[in-house]
Each structure stands twice: as C-alpha cells, then as structure tokens.
Amino acid sequence: MTYDSLCWALLSGAIGISVGLSELLNRYRTFHYILINRFSYVYMFINFWGAVVAYVIIKAYHLNFGPINRHELGMALVAGFGAMVFLRSSFFSYKDGKNKIVEVGPSLILSIFLKTAERQFDQILSERNMKKISEIMSMMDLTIDAKDLISLITKAMSVLSEDEKEELSNEIVQTLDGKFQAAIARKITLGLVVIKYTGGDLFLEIIRCLQLGENTAEDISSS
C-alpha cells in the first residue's frame, strides 16, 4: 500500500469513528462520559477498522463503483459509510425459545459492545448523579409547582426539542403525582428524572433559584 493509499484508508477510518461517535452521542448526549468509558473506545475502534478494511478490499479487488473509482476521495467515502452499513447488517434472523428475534451477522457483534458500553455508562452516570442528588436533596422542597419547574428547565435549556420537553414534562408530573411510601423516594426519583436532562450543576442552580425566590417572597411579606 502506498503512502497516499494509507492516508485515504485512514480517512475512511476517520469516517467510521465519526459515525460511531455520533451514535454514542445520540445515546449519551455528552462527550465527557463517552471519553471516560473504555468500551466507547472499543466501539469506535471497531468502526475505524471496519472502514479501513473496507477501503483495502475496494483497492485490492478493484471493485467497480462507476465514476466514483476515478477519485480516491469517493472510494474513501464509499468505504467509510459502506462499512458502517455492513457492520450494522445481519445475514439472517431467527426466534429463540423465548420468542425473541435474534439477528445473526456483524450487527450482533457490534451490538454487544454497544450494550456493554451503555451498561457501563449507566453505572458511571448513575453513581455520579446519586452523589449530586444527595447534595441537592437537602435544598429540594416538594411543594415546588411542577409547572414552575418545567418552565425553568425548558427556558434554561433552549436546545431541548419539543419531544424532549413533552417527555420531561410528563415525567415530572408523573413523579410529583405518583404514590411513594417515603417522601425521600419521591425526591430522589424527581432528581433522577430532571438531572437526566439538565445535568447536576444546572439542576442545583435551578433549585437554588427557586429557594432564593421563596426566601425573597417571605422577606417581602414579613416586611
């Protein structure tokens, strides 16, 4: 393989990494936790080598893609995105004893690493969220109106889509109206719901603002 071909192969690999990273971002919504999860790197590494191997196969066997073959960039793009399609494909599927459909093919291997990364991510994120919520709970008052909390969050986070806003609203209302044996369980659940969208620091600031508003109102009424 020539130096130029190596560069184009690496470009194909970079496309593979970008596709894998975009999938992880779509699931986790943050760069920080992706970068501290070792299985995220394994997942992107598989995408990288899949794209590189696809480029090498195209060059070695002179696969014909029409006018695209005239340009190395075109072949690198075909290899990069084509490998992503192949890695997410399955040769056939069958139903196991539990009537669950099992896909057999490259997608099976890729999904194993993705699920493993997702499981570890959930463990890391849940641990950090619980530590943050323990700090927030002492300030959280369950007399907070659901509409006020929803309005503050949606105004503070302009990037939330309409679907995310509706989902957040429904989860907050269901949590505040839900039946819990202990008030502390309601607080923790509400914290877990909100922090999923806002992150710990923003949620803490929102609670502080609400508490500040209540204290200000009490000072005005007492005066």
GROMACS .gro file of C-alpha atoms in nm:
model
  223
    1MET     CA    1   0.000   0.000   0.000
    2THR     CA    2   0.137   0.339  -0.099
    3TYR     CA    3   0.156   0.638   0.132
    4ASP     CA    4  -0.136   0.806  -0.048
    5SER     CA    5  -0.349   0.493  -0.017
    6LEU     CA    6  -0.266   0.474   0.354
    7CYS     CA    7  -0.385   0.833   0.400
    8TRP     CA    8  -0.713   0.759   0.221
    9ALA     CA    9  -0.758   0.441   0.427
   10LEU     CA   10  -0.713   0.646   0.745
   11LEU     CA   11  -0.972   0.893   0.614
   12SER     CA   12  -1.213   0.604   0.574
   13GLY     CA   13  -1.133   0.503   0.931
   14ALA     CA   14  -1.197   0.859   1.050
   15ILE     CA   15  -1.541   0.845   0.887
   16GLY     CA   16  -1.604   0.519   1.072
   17ILE     CA   17  -1.504   0.678   1.403
   18SER     CA   18  -1.727   0.980   1.338
   19VAL     CA   19  -2.027   0.755   1.269
   20GLY     CA   20  -1.961   0.552   1.584
   21LEU     CA   21  -1.913   0.868   1.790
   22SER     CA   22  -2.237   1.018   1.658
   23GLU     CA   23  -2.423   0.703   1.769
   24LEU     CA   24  -2.274   0.726   2.117
   25LEU     CA   25  -2.357   1.098   2.140
   26ASN     CA   26  -2.713   1.027   2.033
   27ARG     CA   27  -2.743   0.779   2.320
   28TYR     CA   28  -2.541   0.952   2.594
   29ARG     CA   29  -2.577   1.323   2.500
   30THR     CA   30  -2.237   1.418   2.642
   31PHE     CA   31  -1.873   1.395   2.535
   32HIS     CA   32  -1.746   1.374   2.893
   33TYR     CA   33  -1.888   1.035   2.982
   34ILE     CA   34  -1.802   0.889   2.641
   35LEU     CA   35  -1.436   0.979   2.692
   36ILE     CA   36  -1.415   0.811   3.035
   37ASN     CA   37  -1.587   0.491   2.919
   38ARG     CA   38  -1.331   0.244   2.782
   39PHE     CA   39  -1.594   0.047   2.592
   40SER     CA   40  -1.676   0.360   2.393
   41TYR     CA   41  -1.323   0.345   2.256
   42VAL     CA   42  -1.363  -0.023   2.170
   43TYR     CA   43  -1.685   0.057   1.984
   44MET     CA   44  -1.522   0.338   1.785
   45PHE     CA   45  -1.214   0.120   1.725
   46ILE     CA   46  -1.434  -0.147   1.562
   47ASN     CA   47  -1.593   0.117   1.339
   48PHE     CA   48  -1.248   0.251   1.248
   49TRP     CA   49  -1.105  -0.084   1.142
   50GLY     CA   50  -1.424  -0.183   0.963
   51ALA     CA   51  -1.394   0.126   0.741
   52VAL     CA   52  -1.019   0.075   0.685
   53VAL     CA   53  -1.065  -0.291   0.587
   54ALA     CA   54  -1.347  -0.192   0.351
   55TYR     CA   55  -1.116   0.056   0.176
   56VAL     CA   56  -0.838  -0.204   0.146
   57ILE     CA   57  -1.083  -0.455  -0.005
   58ILE     CA   58  -1.206  -0.200  -0.258
   59LYS     CA   59  -0.849  -0.125  -0.366
   60ALA     CA   60  -0.720  -0.484  -0.361
   61TYR     CA   61  -1.007  -0.634  -0.560
   62HIS     CA   62  -1.065  -0.328  -0.783
   63LEU     CA   63  -1.434  -0.317  -0.703
   64ASN     CA   64  -1.621  -0.107  -0.956
   65PHE     CA   65  -1.836   0.179  -0.829
   66GLY     CA   66  -1.857   0.359  -1.162
   67PRO     CA   67  -1.735   0.720  -1.176
   68ILE     CA   68  -1.654   0.707  -0.802
   69ASN     CA   69  -1.349   0.491  -0.880
   70ARG     CA   70  -1.187   0.785  -1.056
   71HIS     CA   71  -1.138   0.967  -0.726
   72GLU     CA   72  -0.972   0.840  -0.412
   73LEU     CA   73  -1.199   1.061  -0.204
   74GLY     CA   74  -1.504   0.890  -0.350
   75MET     CA   75  -1.370   0.545  -0.267
   76ALA     CA   76  -1.280   0.658   0.085
   77LEU     CA   77  -1.637   0.784   0.137
   78VAL     CA   78  -1.785   0.463  -0.003
   79ALA     CA   79  -1.558   0.256   0.223
   80GLY     CA   80  -1.628   0.468   0.531
   81PHE     CA   81  -2.007   0.480   0.506
   82GLY     CA   82  -2.040   0.143   0.330
   83ALA     CA   83  -1.859  -0.032   0.614
   84MET     CA   84  -2.098   0.128   0.862
   85VAL     CA   85  -2.393  -0.020   0.673
   86PHE     CA   86  -2.227  -0.362   0.662
   87LEU     CA   87  -2.136  -0.361   1.033
   88ARG     CA   88  -2.498  -0.285   1.120
   89SER     CA   89  -2.643  -0.551   0.889
   90SER     CA   90  -2.744  -0.908   0.960
   91PHE     CA   91  -2.734  -1.217   0.738
   92PHE     CA   92  -3.046  -1.376   0.882
   93SER     CA   93  -3.263  -1.377   1.194
   94TYR     CA   94  -3.440  -1.643   1.399
   95LYS     CA   95  -3.661  -1.672   1.705
   96ASP     CA   96  -3.518  -1.827   2.017
   97GLY     CA   97  -3.702  -2.029   2.281
   98LYS     CA   98  -3.841  -1.711   2.438
   99ASN     CA   99  -3.987  -1.599   2.104
  100LYS     CA  100  -3.725  -1.325   2.082
  101ILE     CA  101  -3.586  -1.235   1.739
  102VAL     CA  102  -3.207  -1.277   1.722
  103GLU     CA  103  -3.015  -1.109   1.440
  104VAL     CA  104  -2.711  -1.303   1.317
  105GLY     CA  105  -2.433  -1.110   1.146
  106PRO     CA  106  -2.190  -0.823   1.205
  107SER     CA  107  -2.461  -0.622   1.382
  108LEU     CA  108  -2.468  -0.887   1.658
  109ILE     CA  109  -2.103  -0.829   1.746
  110LEU     CA  110  -2.137  -0.451   1.727
  111SER     CA  111  -2.450  -0.451   1.944
  112ILE     CA  112  -2.270  -0.648   2.216
  113PHE     CA  113  -2.004  -0.380   2.252
  114LEU     CA  114  -2.263  -0.103   2.230
  115LYS     CA  115  -2.477  -0.260   2.504
  116THR     CA  116  -2.168  -0.316   2.720
  117ALA     CA  117  -2.065   0.047   2.675
  118GLU     CA  118  -2.420   0.157   2.754
  119ARG     CA  119  -2.434  -0.055   3.070
  120GLN     CA  120  -2.103   0.079   3.199
  121PHE     CA  121  -2.207   0.431   3.106
  122ASP     CA  122  -2.529   0.393   3.304
  123GLN     CA  123  -2.335   0.272   3.607
  124ILE     CA  124  -2.090   0.564   3.593
  125LEU     CA  125  -2.362   0.820   3.531
  126SER     CA  126  -2.597   0.679   3.796
  127GLU     CA  127  -2.323   0.684   4.060
  128ARG     CA  128  -2.235   1.047   3.985
  129ASN     CA  129  -2.599   1.151   3.965
  130MET     CA  130  -2.676   0.996   4.304
  131LYS     CA  131  -2.384   1.183   4.461
  132LYS     CA  132  -2.509   1.508   4.308
  133ILE     CA  133  -2.868   1.444   4.409
  134SER     CA  134  -2.764   1.386   4.772
  135GLU     CA  135  -2.627   1.742   4.766
  136ILE     CA  136  -2.942   1.881   4.608
  137MET     CA  137  -3.198   1.692   4.820
  138SER     CA  138  -3.132   1.899   5.131
  139MET     CA  139  -3.246   2.206   4.935
  140MET     CA  140  -3.531   2.046   4.742
  141ASP     CA  141  -3.884   2.127   4.853
  142LEU     CA  142  -4.158   1.901   4.718
  143THR     CA  143  -4.405   2.189   4.736
  144ILE     CA  144  -4.238   2.314   4.417
  145ASP     CA  145  -4.501   2.353   4.148
  146ALA     CA  146  -4.448   2.116   3.855
  147LYS     CA  147  -4.526   2.388   3.600
  148ASP     CA  148  -4.271   2.623   3.755
  149LEU     CA  149  -4.001   2.356   3.749
  150ILE     CA  150  -4.079   2.256   3.390
  151SER     CA  151  -4.085   2.619   3.276
  152LEU     CA  152  -3.750   2.696   3.438
  153ILE     CA  153  -3.581   2.393   3.284
  154THR     CA  154  -3.718   2.446   2.933
  155LYS     CA  155  -3.628   2.817   2.939
  156ALA     CA  156  -3.279   2.746   3.072
  157MET     CA  157  -3.217   2.475   2.809
  158SER     CA  158  -3.309   2.614   2.471
  159VAL     CA  159  -3.161   2.311   2.290
  160LEU     CA  160  -3.432   2.074   2.413
  161SER     CA  161  -3.655   1.956   2.131
  162GLU     CA  162  -4.033   1.969   2.157
  163ASP     CA  163  -4.043   1.592   2.207
  164GLU     CA  164  -3.786   1.614   2.489
  165LYS     CA  165  -3.981   1.896   2.654
  166GLU     CA  166  -4.301   1.693   2.641
  167GLU     CA  167  -4.124   1.384   2.775
  168LEU     CA  168  -3.965   1.587   3.057
  169SER     CA  169  -4.299   1.746   3.145
  170ASN     CA  170  -4.477   1.411   3.162
  171GLU     CA  171  -4.204   1.252   3.375
  172ILE     CA  172  -4.201   1.539   3.626
  173VAL     CA  173  -4.581   1.544   3.661
  174GLN     CA  174  -4.596   1.165   3.699
  175THR     CA  175  -4.323   1.173   3.965
  176LEU     CA  176  -4.482   1.452   4.170
  177ASP     CA  177  -4.828   1.295   4.142
  178GLY     CA  178  -4.705   0.940   4.193
  179LYS     CA  179  -4.755   0.730   4.505
  180PHE     CA  180  -4.442   0.676   4.713
  181GLN     CA  181  -4.411   0.515   5.054
  182ALA     CA  182  -4.142   0.762   5.158
  183ALA     CA  183  -4.101   1.130   5.069
  184ILE     CA  184  -3.728   1.078   5.023
  185ALA     CA  185  -3.800   0.829   4.743
  186ARG     CA  186  -4.005   1.093   4.562
  187LYS     CA  187  -3.720   1.343   4.598
  188ILE     CA  188  -3.463   1.101   4.463
  189THR     CA  189  -3.686   0.998   4.172
  190LEU     CA  190  -3.757   1.361   4.081
  191GLY     CA  191  -3.387   1.435   4.096
  192LEU     CA  192  -3.303   1.141   3.869
  193VAL     CA  193  -3.568   1.250   3.618
  194VAL     CA  194  -3.454   1.611   3.598
  195ILE     CA  195  -3.079   1.555   3.614
  196LYS     CA  196  -3.104   1.332   3.307
  197TYR     CA  197  -3.187   1.642   3.104
  198THR     CA  198  -3.011   1.922   3.289
  199GLY     CA  199  -2.703   1.764   3.440
  200GLY     CA  200  -2.616   1.806   3.807
  201ASP     CA  201  -2.481   2.160   3.809
  202LEU     CA  202  -2.773   2.321   3.625
  203PHE     CA  203  -3.027   2.136   3.837
  204LEU     CA  204  -2.852   2.256   4.152
  205GLU     CA  205  -2.867   2.616   4.028
  206ILE     CA  206  -3.238   2.583   3.942
  207ILE     CA  207  -3.318   2.461   4.294
  208ARG     CA  208  -3.109   2.744   4.441
  209CYS     CA  209  -3.301   2.997   4.232
  210LEU     CA  210  -3.633   2.853   4.347
  211GLN     CA  211  -3.521   2.861   4.710
  212LEU     CA  212  -3.396   3.217   4.669
  213GLY     CA  213  -3.729   3.320   4.522
  214GLU     CA  214  -3.919   3.169   4.817
  215ASN     CA  215  -3.692   3.337   5.070
  216THR     CA  216  -3.729   3.672   4.894
  217ALA     CA  217  -4.108   3.636   4.893
  218GLU     CA  218  -4.107   3.558   5.266
  219ASP     CA  219  -3.890   3.862   5.341
  220ILE     CA  220  -4.125   4.089   5.144
  221SER     CA  221  -4.435   3.950   5.317
  222SER     CA  222  -4.280   3.983   5.662
  223SER     CA  223  -4.181   4.344   5.597
   0.00000   0.00000   0.00000
